[in-house]
Structure formats: structure tokens, C-alpha cells
mmCIF file of C-alpha atoms and ligand atoms in Angstrom:
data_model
loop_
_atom_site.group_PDB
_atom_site.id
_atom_site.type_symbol
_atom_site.label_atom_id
_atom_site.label_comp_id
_atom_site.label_asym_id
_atom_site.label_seq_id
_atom_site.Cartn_x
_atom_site.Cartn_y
_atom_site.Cartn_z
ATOM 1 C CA UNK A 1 94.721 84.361 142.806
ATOM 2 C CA UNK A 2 96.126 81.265 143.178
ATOM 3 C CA UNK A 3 96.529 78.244 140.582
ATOM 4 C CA UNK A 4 96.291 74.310 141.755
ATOM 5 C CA UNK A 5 99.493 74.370 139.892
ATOM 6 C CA UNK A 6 101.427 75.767 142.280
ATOM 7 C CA UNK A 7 104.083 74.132 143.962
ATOM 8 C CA UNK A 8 103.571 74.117 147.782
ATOM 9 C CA UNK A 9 106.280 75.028 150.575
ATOM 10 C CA UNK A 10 105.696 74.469 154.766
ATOM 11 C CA UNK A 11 107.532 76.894 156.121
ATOM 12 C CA UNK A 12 107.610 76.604 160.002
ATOM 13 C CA UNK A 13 107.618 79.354 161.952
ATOM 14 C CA UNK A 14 106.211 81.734 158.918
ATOM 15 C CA UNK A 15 104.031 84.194 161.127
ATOM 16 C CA UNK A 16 106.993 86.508 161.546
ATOM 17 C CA UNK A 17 110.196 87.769 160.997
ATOM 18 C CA UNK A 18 112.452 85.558 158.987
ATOM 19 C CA UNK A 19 109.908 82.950 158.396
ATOM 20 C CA UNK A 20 107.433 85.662 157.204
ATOM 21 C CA UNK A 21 109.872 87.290 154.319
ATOM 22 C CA UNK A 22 110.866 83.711 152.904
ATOM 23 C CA UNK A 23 106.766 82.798 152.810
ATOM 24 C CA UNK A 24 105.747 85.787 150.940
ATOM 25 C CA UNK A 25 108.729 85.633 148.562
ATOM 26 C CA UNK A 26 108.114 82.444 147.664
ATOM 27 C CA UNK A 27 104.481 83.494 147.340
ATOM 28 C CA UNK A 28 105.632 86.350 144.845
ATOM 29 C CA UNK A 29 107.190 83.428 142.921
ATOM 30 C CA UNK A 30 103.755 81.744 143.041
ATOM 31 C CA UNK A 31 104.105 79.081 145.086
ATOM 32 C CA UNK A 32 101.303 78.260 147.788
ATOM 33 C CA UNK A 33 102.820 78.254 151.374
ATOM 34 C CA UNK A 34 101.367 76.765 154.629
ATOM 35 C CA UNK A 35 102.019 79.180 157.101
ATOM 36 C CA UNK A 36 103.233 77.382 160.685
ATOM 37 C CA UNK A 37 102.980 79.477 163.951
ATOM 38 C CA UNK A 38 103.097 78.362 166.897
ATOM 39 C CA UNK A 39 101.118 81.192 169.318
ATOM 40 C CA UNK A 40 100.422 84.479 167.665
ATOM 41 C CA UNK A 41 97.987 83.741 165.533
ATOM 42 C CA UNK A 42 97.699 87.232 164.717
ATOM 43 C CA UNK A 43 100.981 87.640 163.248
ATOM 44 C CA UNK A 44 100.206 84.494 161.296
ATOM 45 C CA UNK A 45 96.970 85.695 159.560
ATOM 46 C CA UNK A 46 99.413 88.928 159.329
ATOM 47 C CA UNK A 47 101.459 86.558 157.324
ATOM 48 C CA UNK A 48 98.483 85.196 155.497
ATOM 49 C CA UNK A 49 97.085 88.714 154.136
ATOM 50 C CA UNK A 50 100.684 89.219 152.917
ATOM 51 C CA UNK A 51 100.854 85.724 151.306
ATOM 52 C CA UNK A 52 97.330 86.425 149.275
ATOM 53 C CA UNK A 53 98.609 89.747 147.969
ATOM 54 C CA UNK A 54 101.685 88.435 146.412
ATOM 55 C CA UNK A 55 99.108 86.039 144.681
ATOM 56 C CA UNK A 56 99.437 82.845 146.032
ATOM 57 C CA UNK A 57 97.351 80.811 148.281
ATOM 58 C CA UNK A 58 98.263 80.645 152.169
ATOM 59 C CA UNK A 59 97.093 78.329 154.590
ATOM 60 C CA UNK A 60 97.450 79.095 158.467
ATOM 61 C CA UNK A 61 98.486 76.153 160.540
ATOM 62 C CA UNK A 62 99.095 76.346 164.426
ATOM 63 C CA UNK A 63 101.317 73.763 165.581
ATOM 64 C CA UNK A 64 104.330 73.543 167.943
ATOM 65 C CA UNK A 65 107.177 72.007 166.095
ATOM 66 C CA UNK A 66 108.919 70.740 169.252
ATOM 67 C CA UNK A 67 105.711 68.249 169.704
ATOM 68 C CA UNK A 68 105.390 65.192 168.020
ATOM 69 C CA UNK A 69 101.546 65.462 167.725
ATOM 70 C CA UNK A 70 101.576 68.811 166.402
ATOM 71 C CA UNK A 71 103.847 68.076 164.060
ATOM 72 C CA UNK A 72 101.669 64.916 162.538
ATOM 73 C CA UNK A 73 98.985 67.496 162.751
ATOM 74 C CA UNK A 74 100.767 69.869 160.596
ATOM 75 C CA UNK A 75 101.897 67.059 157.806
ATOM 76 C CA UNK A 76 98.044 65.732 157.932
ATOM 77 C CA UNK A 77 96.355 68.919 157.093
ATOM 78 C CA UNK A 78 98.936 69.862 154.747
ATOM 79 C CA UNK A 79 98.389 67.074 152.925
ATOM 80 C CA UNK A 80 94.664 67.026 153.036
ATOM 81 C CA UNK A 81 95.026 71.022 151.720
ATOM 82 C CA UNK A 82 97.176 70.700 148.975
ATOM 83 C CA UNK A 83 98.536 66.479 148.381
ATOM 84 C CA UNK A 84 101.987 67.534 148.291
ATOM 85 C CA UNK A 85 104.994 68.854 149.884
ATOM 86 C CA UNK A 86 107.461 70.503 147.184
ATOM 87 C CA UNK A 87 109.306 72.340 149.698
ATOM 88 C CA UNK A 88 110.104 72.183 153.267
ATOM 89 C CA UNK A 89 111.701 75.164 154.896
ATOM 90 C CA UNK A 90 112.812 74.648 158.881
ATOM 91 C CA UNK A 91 112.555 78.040 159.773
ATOM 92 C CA UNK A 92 110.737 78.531 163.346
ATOM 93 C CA UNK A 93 113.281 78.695 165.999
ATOM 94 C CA UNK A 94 113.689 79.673 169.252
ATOM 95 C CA UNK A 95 116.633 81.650 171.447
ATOM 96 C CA UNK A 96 116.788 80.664 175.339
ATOM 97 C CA UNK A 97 114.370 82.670 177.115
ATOM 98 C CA UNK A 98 117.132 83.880 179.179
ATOM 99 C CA UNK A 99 121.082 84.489 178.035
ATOM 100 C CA UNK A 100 122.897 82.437 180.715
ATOM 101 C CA UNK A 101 126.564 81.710 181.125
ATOM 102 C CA UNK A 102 126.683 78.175 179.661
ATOM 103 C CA UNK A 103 128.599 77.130 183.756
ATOM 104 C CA UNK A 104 124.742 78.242 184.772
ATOM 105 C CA UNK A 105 122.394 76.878 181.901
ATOM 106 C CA UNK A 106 119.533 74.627 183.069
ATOM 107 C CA UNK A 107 118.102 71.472 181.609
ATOM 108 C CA UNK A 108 115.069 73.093 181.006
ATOM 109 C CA UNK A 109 116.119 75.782 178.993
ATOM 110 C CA UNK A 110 118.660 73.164 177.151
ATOM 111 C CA UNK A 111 115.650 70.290 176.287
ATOM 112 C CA UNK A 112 113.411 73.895 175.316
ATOM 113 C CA UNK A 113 115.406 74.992 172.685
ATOM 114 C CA UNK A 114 116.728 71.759 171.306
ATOM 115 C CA UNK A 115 113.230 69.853 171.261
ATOM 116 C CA UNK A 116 112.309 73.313 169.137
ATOM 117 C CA UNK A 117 115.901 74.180 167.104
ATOM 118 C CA UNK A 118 116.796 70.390 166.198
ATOM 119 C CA UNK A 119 114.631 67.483 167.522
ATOM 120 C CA UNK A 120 111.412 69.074 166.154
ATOM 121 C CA UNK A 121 112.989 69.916 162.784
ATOM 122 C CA UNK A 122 114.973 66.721 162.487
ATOM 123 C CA UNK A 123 111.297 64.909 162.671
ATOM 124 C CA UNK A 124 109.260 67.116 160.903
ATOM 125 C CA UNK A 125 111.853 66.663 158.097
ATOM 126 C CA UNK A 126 111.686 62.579 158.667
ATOM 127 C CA UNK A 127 108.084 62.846 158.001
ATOM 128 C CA UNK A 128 107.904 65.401 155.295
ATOM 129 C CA UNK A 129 110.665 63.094 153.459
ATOM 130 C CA UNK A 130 109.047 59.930 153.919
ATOM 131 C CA UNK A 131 106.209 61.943 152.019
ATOM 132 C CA UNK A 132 107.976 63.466 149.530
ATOM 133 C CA UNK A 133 109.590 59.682 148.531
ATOM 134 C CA UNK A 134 106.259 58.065 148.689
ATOM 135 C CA UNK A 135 104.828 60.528 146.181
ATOM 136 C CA UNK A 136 107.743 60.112 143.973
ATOM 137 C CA UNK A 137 108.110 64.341 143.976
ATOM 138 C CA UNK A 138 111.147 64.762 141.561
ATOM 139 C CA UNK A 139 113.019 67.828 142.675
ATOM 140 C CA UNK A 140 111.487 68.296 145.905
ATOM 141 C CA UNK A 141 113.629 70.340 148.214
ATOM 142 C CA UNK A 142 114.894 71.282 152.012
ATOM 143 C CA UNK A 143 115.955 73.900 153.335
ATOM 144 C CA UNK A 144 117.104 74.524 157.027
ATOM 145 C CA UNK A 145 117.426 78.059 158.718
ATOM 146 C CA UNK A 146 120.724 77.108 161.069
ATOM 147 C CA UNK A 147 122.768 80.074 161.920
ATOM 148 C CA UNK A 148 127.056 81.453 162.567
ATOM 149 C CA UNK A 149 125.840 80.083 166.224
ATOM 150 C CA UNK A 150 126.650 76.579 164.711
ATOM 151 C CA UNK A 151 130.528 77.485 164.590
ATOM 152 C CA UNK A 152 130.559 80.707 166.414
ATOM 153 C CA UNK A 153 131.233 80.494 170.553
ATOM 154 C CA UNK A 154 128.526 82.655 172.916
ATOM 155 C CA UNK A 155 128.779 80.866 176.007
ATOM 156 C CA UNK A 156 125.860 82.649 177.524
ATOM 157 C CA UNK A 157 123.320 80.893 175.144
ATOM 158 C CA UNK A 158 125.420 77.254 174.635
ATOM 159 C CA UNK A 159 122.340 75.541 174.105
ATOM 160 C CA UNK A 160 121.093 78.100 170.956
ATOM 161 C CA UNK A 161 125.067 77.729 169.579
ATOM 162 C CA UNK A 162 124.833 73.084 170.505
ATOM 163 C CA UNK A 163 120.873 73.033 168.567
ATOM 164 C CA UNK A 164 122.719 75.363 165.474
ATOM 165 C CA UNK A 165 125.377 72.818 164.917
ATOM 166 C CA UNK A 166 123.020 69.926 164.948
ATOM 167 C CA UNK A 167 121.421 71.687 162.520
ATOM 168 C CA UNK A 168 124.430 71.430 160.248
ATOM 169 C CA UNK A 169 124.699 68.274 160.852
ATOM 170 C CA UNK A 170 121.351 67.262 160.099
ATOM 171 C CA UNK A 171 121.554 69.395 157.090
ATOM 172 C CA UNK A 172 124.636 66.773 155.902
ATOM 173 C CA UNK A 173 122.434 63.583 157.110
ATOM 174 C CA UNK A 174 119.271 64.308 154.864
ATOM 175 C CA UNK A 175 121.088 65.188 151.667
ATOM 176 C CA UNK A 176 123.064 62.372 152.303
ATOM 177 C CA UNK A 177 120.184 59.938 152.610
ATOM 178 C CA UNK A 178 117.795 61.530 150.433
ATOM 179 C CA UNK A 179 119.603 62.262 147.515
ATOM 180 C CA UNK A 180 119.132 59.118 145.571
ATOM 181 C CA UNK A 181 115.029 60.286 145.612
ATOM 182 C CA UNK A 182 116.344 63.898 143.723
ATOM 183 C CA UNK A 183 115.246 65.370 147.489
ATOM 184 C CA UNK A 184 118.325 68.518 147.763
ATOM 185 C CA UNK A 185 118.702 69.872 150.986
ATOM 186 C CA UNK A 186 120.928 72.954 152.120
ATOM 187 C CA UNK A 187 121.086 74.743 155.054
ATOM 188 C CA UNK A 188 121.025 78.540 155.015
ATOM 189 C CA UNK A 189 123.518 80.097 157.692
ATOM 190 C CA UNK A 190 122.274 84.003 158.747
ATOM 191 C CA UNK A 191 124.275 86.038 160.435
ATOM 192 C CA UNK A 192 122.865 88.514 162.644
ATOM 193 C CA UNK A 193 118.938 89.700 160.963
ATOM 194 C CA UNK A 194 116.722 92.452 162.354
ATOM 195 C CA UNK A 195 113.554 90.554 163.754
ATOM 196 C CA UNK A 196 111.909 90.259 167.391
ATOM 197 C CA UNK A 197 114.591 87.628 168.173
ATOM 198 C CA UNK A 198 117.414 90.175 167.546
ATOM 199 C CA UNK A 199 115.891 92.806 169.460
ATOM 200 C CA UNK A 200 116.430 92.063 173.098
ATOM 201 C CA UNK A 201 120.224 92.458 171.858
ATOM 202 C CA UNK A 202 119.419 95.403 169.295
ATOM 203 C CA UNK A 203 121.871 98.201 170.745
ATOM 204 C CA UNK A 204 124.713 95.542 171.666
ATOM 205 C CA UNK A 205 124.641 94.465 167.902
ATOM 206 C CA UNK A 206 124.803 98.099 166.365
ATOM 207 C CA UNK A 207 127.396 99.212 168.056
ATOM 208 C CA UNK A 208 129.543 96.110 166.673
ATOM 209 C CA UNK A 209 128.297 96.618 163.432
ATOM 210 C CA UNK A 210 129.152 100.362 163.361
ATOM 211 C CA UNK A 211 132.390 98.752 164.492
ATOM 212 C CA UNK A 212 132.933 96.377 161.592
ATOM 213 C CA UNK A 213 132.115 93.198 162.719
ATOM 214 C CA UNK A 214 130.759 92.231 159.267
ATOM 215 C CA UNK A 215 132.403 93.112 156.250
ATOM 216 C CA UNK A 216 128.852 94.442 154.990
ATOM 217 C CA UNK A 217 128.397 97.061 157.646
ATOM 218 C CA UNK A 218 124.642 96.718 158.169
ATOM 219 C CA UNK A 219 121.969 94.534 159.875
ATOM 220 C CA UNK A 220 120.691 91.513 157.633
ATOM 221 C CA UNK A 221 117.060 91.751 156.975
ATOM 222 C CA UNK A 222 114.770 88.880 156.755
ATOM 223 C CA UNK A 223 114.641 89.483 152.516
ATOM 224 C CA UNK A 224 118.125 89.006 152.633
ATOM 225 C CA UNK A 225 117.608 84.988 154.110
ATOM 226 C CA UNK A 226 114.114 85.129 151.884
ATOM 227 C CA UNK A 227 116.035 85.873 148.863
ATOM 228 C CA UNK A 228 118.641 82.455 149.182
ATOM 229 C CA UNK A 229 115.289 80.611 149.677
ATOM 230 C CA UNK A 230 114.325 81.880 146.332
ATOM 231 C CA UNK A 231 117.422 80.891 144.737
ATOM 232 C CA UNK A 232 117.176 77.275 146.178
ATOM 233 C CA UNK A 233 113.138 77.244 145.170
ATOM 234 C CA UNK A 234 113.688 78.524 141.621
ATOM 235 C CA UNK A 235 116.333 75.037 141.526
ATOM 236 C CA UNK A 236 119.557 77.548 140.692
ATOM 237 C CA UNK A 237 121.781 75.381 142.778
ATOM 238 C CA UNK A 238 120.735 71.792 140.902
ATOM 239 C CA UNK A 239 124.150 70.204 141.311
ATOM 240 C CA UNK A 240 124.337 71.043 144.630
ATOM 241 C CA UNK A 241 123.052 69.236 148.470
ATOM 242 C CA UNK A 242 124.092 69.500 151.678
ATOM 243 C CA UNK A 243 125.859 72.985 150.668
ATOM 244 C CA UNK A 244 125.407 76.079 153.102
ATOM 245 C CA UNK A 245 124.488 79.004 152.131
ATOM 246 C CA UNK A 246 126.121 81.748 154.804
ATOM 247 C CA UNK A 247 123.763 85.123 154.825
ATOM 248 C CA UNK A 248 125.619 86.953 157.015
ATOM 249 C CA UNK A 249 127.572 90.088 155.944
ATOM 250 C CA UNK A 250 130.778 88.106 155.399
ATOM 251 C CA UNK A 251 130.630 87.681 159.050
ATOM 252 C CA UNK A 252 131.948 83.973 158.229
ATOM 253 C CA UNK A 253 135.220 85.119 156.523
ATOM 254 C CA UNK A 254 138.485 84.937 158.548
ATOM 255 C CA UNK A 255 140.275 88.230 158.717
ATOM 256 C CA UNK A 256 143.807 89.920 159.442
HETATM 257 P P1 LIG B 301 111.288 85.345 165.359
HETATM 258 O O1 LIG B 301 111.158 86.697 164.772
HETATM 259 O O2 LIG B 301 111.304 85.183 166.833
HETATM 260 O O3 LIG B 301 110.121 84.434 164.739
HETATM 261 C C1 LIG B 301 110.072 83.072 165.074
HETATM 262 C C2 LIG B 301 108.909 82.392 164.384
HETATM 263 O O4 LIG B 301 108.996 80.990 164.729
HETATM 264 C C3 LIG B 301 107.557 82.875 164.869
HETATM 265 O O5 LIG B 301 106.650 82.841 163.793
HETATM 266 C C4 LIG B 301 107.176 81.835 165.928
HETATM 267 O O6 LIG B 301 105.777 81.636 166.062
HETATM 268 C C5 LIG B 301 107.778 80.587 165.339
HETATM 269 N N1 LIG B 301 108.033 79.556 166.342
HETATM 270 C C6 LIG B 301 108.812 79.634 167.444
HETATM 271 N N2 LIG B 301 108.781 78.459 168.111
HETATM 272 C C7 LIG B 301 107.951 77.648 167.412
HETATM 273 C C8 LIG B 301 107.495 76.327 167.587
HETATM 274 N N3 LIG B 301 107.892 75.584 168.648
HETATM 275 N N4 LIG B 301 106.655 75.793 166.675
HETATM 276 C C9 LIG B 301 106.239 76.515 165.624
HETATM 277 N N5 LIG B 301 106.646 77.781 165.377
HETATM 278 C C10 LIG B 301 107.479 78.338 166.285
HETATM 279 O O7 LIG B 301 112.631 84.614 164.855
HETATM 280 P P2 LIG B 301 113.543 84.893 163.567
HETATM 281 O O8 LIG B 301 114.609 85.849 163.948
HETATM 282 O O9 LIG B 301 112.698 85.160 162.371
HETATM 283 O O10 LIG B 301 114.269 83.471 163.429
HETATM 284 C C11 LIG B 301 113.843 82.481 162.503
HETATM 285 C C12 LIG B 301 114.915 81.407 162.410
HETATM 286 O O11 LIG B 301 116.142 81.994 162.004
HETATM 287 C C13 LIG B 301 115.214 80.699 163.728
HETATM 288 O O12 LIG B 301 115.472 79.338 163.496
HETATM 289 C C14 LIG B 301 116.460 81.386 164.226
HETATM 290 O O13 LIG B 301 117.222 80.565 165.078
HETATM 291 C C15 LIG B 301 117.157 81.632 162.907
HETATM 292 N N6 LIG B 301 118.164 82.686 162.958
HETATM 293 C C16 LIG B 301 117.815 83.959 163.266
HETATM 294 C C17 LIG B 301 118.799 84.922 163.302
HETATM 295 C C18 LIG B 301 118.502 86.362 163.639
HETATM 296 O O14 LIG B 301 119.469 87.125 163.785
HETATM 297 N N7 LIG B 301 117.267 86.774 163.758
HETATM 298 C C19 LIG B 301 120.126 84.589 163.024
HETATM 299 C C20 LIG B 301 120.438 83.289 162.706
HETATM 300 C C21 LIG B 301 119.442 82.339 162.661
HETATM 301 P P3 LIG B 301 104.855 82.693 166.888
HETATM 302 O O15 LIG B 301 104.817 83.933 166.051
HETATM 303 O O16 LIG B 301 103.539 82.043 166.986
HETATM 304 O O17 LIG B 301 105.561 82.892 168.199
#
């Protein structure tokens, strides 16, 4: 079971899919992880079960990241859990709820998935920072889950492809600014990764991939992205901040 000596991530968004695999492989690596959903709380104690039986301790939190109370909320009981923040992973994210050409896209859908994909991660990370410096927690760390979206073109979902590359810019901000504290930051870059988010789009993507489109001819899982999270937790990239790491196939590679 679990130790007080654990370190202690917050991964958002940890109830499923990518979120889930980087929570219980940190959990493997026996750190204690706070668990963030937002509404299916069943997934999340899903999440939970999986957390325990790697070893560690997991703590459930709802809270919508895109809402500034939730997100004091989630910092708060954090904190009152477990005193610390070692780790802050900006996983939960969102795709529009409808693919529309970007000459159609509406200001709702655009304020939706930036308020969850940049303006709620850019604060969370403000206040999880502000924590991290005040408790003086040498090699604390941040990672952010951005995606090819930041540099690749889909005009039919402009406002998932404008959040990603404010992610990557954010990513350069904090390791900029919170470097002199020892606080690294990186931003992980998947490609294309098998989870409910990918599978509106499920038979469009396979037939590309059967095609080539990525130089690794399969479908990223979430372990794959789980697995760079490790890395960065276990400190293998010390003299390294702001760096993206792309988990994508080779997708990113230009080609002849
Ligand atoms: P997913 O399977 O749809 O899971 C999303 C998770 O985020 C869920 O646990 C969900 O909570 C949570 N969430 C959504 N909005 C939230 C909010 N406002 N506050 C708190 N939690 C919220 O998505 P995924 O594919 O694992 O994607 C995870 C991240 O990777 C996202 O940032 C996504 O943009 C990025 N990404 C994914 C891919 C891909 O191909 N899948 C590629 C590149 C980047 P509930 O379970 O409660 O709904």
C-alpha cells in the first residue's frame, strides 16, 4: 500500500484514456496521484481501483478545469490530502463537440474548448507553481499533454488546433519563468492515440494509418504518452525545460 513518502502528481483529466495510463504508471512507480475528472465519476473510481493495485494511493477529485472555482477546489483538497504538489500533469482536454469547417465555427464552441485546452491549464499551472515555489519543492515538475494539432492544419476543428499551440506556448512561458525555482516543464506532443476522443474518427484514422501516415504504422496507445511521463517523473531529462517530447509515430518528421 502506499508510503507518506511518496511523491504526489495531479493529473487532470485521469478518469480515462490518456490521463488514466499516465496515473497508474506513475502509480506503478509509486507515486500517489490525485485523480481529476470532470463528470464520470465512474470511470474515475475506475481509475482509482487501478491506481491502488499498482500500489500507490489515489485520491478522486471532481472538478472542471475550465472553472476557476473548481480549480481552487482541486489545489485546496490536494493540499489538505497530501501538502504537496511534486508533479503536475495537464492532461484533461477536450475536442469540439462538433468538427466544423473553421469559415463555420461558433464562439461557443471556440471559448468551450479554449477555457478547457489552455485557459484552465494555464491557471491551474499558475496556482500549482505558486505552490510548488512557496514550499521550496526542489525538482518539482510539469508536464503538458498538447498535441501535432499545435502545428498541424484541420480546419474543421481550428479551435482544438489554436488551444494546442497555446499550449506550446505556455509550455515555453512556465519553464521560462519557473526555472530559477528547479520547477522543469515539457510538453508532451501525441500524435493520434486510441481513446474515446479518437473514436468518433476511428475508421477515418485506420485507413491512413494502413496508408502510412506515420512512419510507425499503428495507433498510439495511451502507455505510449504514459511511458514519456515516466521518463520526465523518474527526472531522466534533468538538463532539459521547455523541450517537447513528440509521441506520435514519427508523424512529426518531414518526408520525401
Ligand atoms: P478522453 O479519452 O476523452 O479523456 C479525457 C479526460 O479528461 C476524461 O477523464 C475527462 O473527464 C477529462 N476532462 C475533460 N474535460 C475536463 C474538464 N473540463 N475538467 C476536468 N477533466 C476534464 O481524452 P484523451 O484522448 O485521453 O485526451 C487526453 C489529452 O490528450 C487531451 O488534452 C487531448 O487533447 C490530448 N490528446 C489526445 C490525442 C488523442 O489522439 N487521443 C492526441 C493528442 C492529444 P470525464 O471522464 O469525467 O469526462
Amino acid at each position: 500500500m502506499s508510503s507518506t513518502k511518496n511523491r504526489i502528481a495531479l493529473v487532470t483529466g485521469a478518469a480515462r484514456g490518456i490521463g488514466r495510463a499516465i496515473a497508474v504508471a506513475l502509480a506503478r512507480e509509486r507515486w500517489n496521484v490525485i485523480i481529476n475528472y470532470r463528470g464520470n465519476a465512474q470511470a474515475a473510481e475506475e481509475a482509482r481501483a487501478q491506481v491502488q493495485a499498482a500500489g500507490a494511493r489515489g485520491i478522486v477529485i471532481q472538478a472542471d478545469v475550465a472553472n476557476a472555482t473548481d480549480r481552487a477546489r482541486l489545489v485546496a483538497q490536494t493540499l489538505e490530502t497530501f501538502g504537496r504538489i511534486d508533479l503536475l500533469v495537464n492532461n484533461a482536454g477536450i475536442a469540439p463537440r462538433q468538427r466544423v469547417d473553421i469559415l463555420e465555427t461558433t464562439e461557443a464552441s471556440y471559448d468551450e474548448v479554449m477555457a478547457t485546452n489552455l485557459r484552465g491549464p494555464f491557471f491551474l499551472t499558475q496556482l500549482v507553481a505558486r505552490k510548488m515555489i512557496e514550499h521550496k519543492i526542489g525538482g518539482a515538475k510539469i508536464v503538458n499533454i498538447g498535441s501535432l494539432s499545435s502545428y498541424a492544419s484541420s480546419p474543421n476543428r481550428g479551435e482544438y488546433c489554436i488551444s494546442k499551440a497555446g499550449v506550446a506556448m505556455m509550455t515555453t512561458l512556465f519553464a521560462d519563468r519557473l526555472s530559477e525555482y528547479g520547477i522543469h516543464v515539457y510538453e508532451i506532443r501525441p500524435g493520434v492515440i486510441e481513446t474515446d476522443l479518437t473514436s468518433v474518427v476511428k475508421a477515418k484514422y485506420d485507413k491512413m494509418i494502413a496508408e502510412g501516415i506515420f512512419p510507425i504504422r499503428r495507433w498510439g496507445q495511451p502507455e505510449d504518452v504514459a511511458r514519456a511521463v515516466v521518463a520526465i517523473a523518474r527526472d531522466a531529462l534533468p538538463y532539459s525545460t521547455g523541450e517537447v517530447i513528440n509521441v506520435d509515430g514519427g508523424f512529426h518528421l518531414r518526408r520525401l
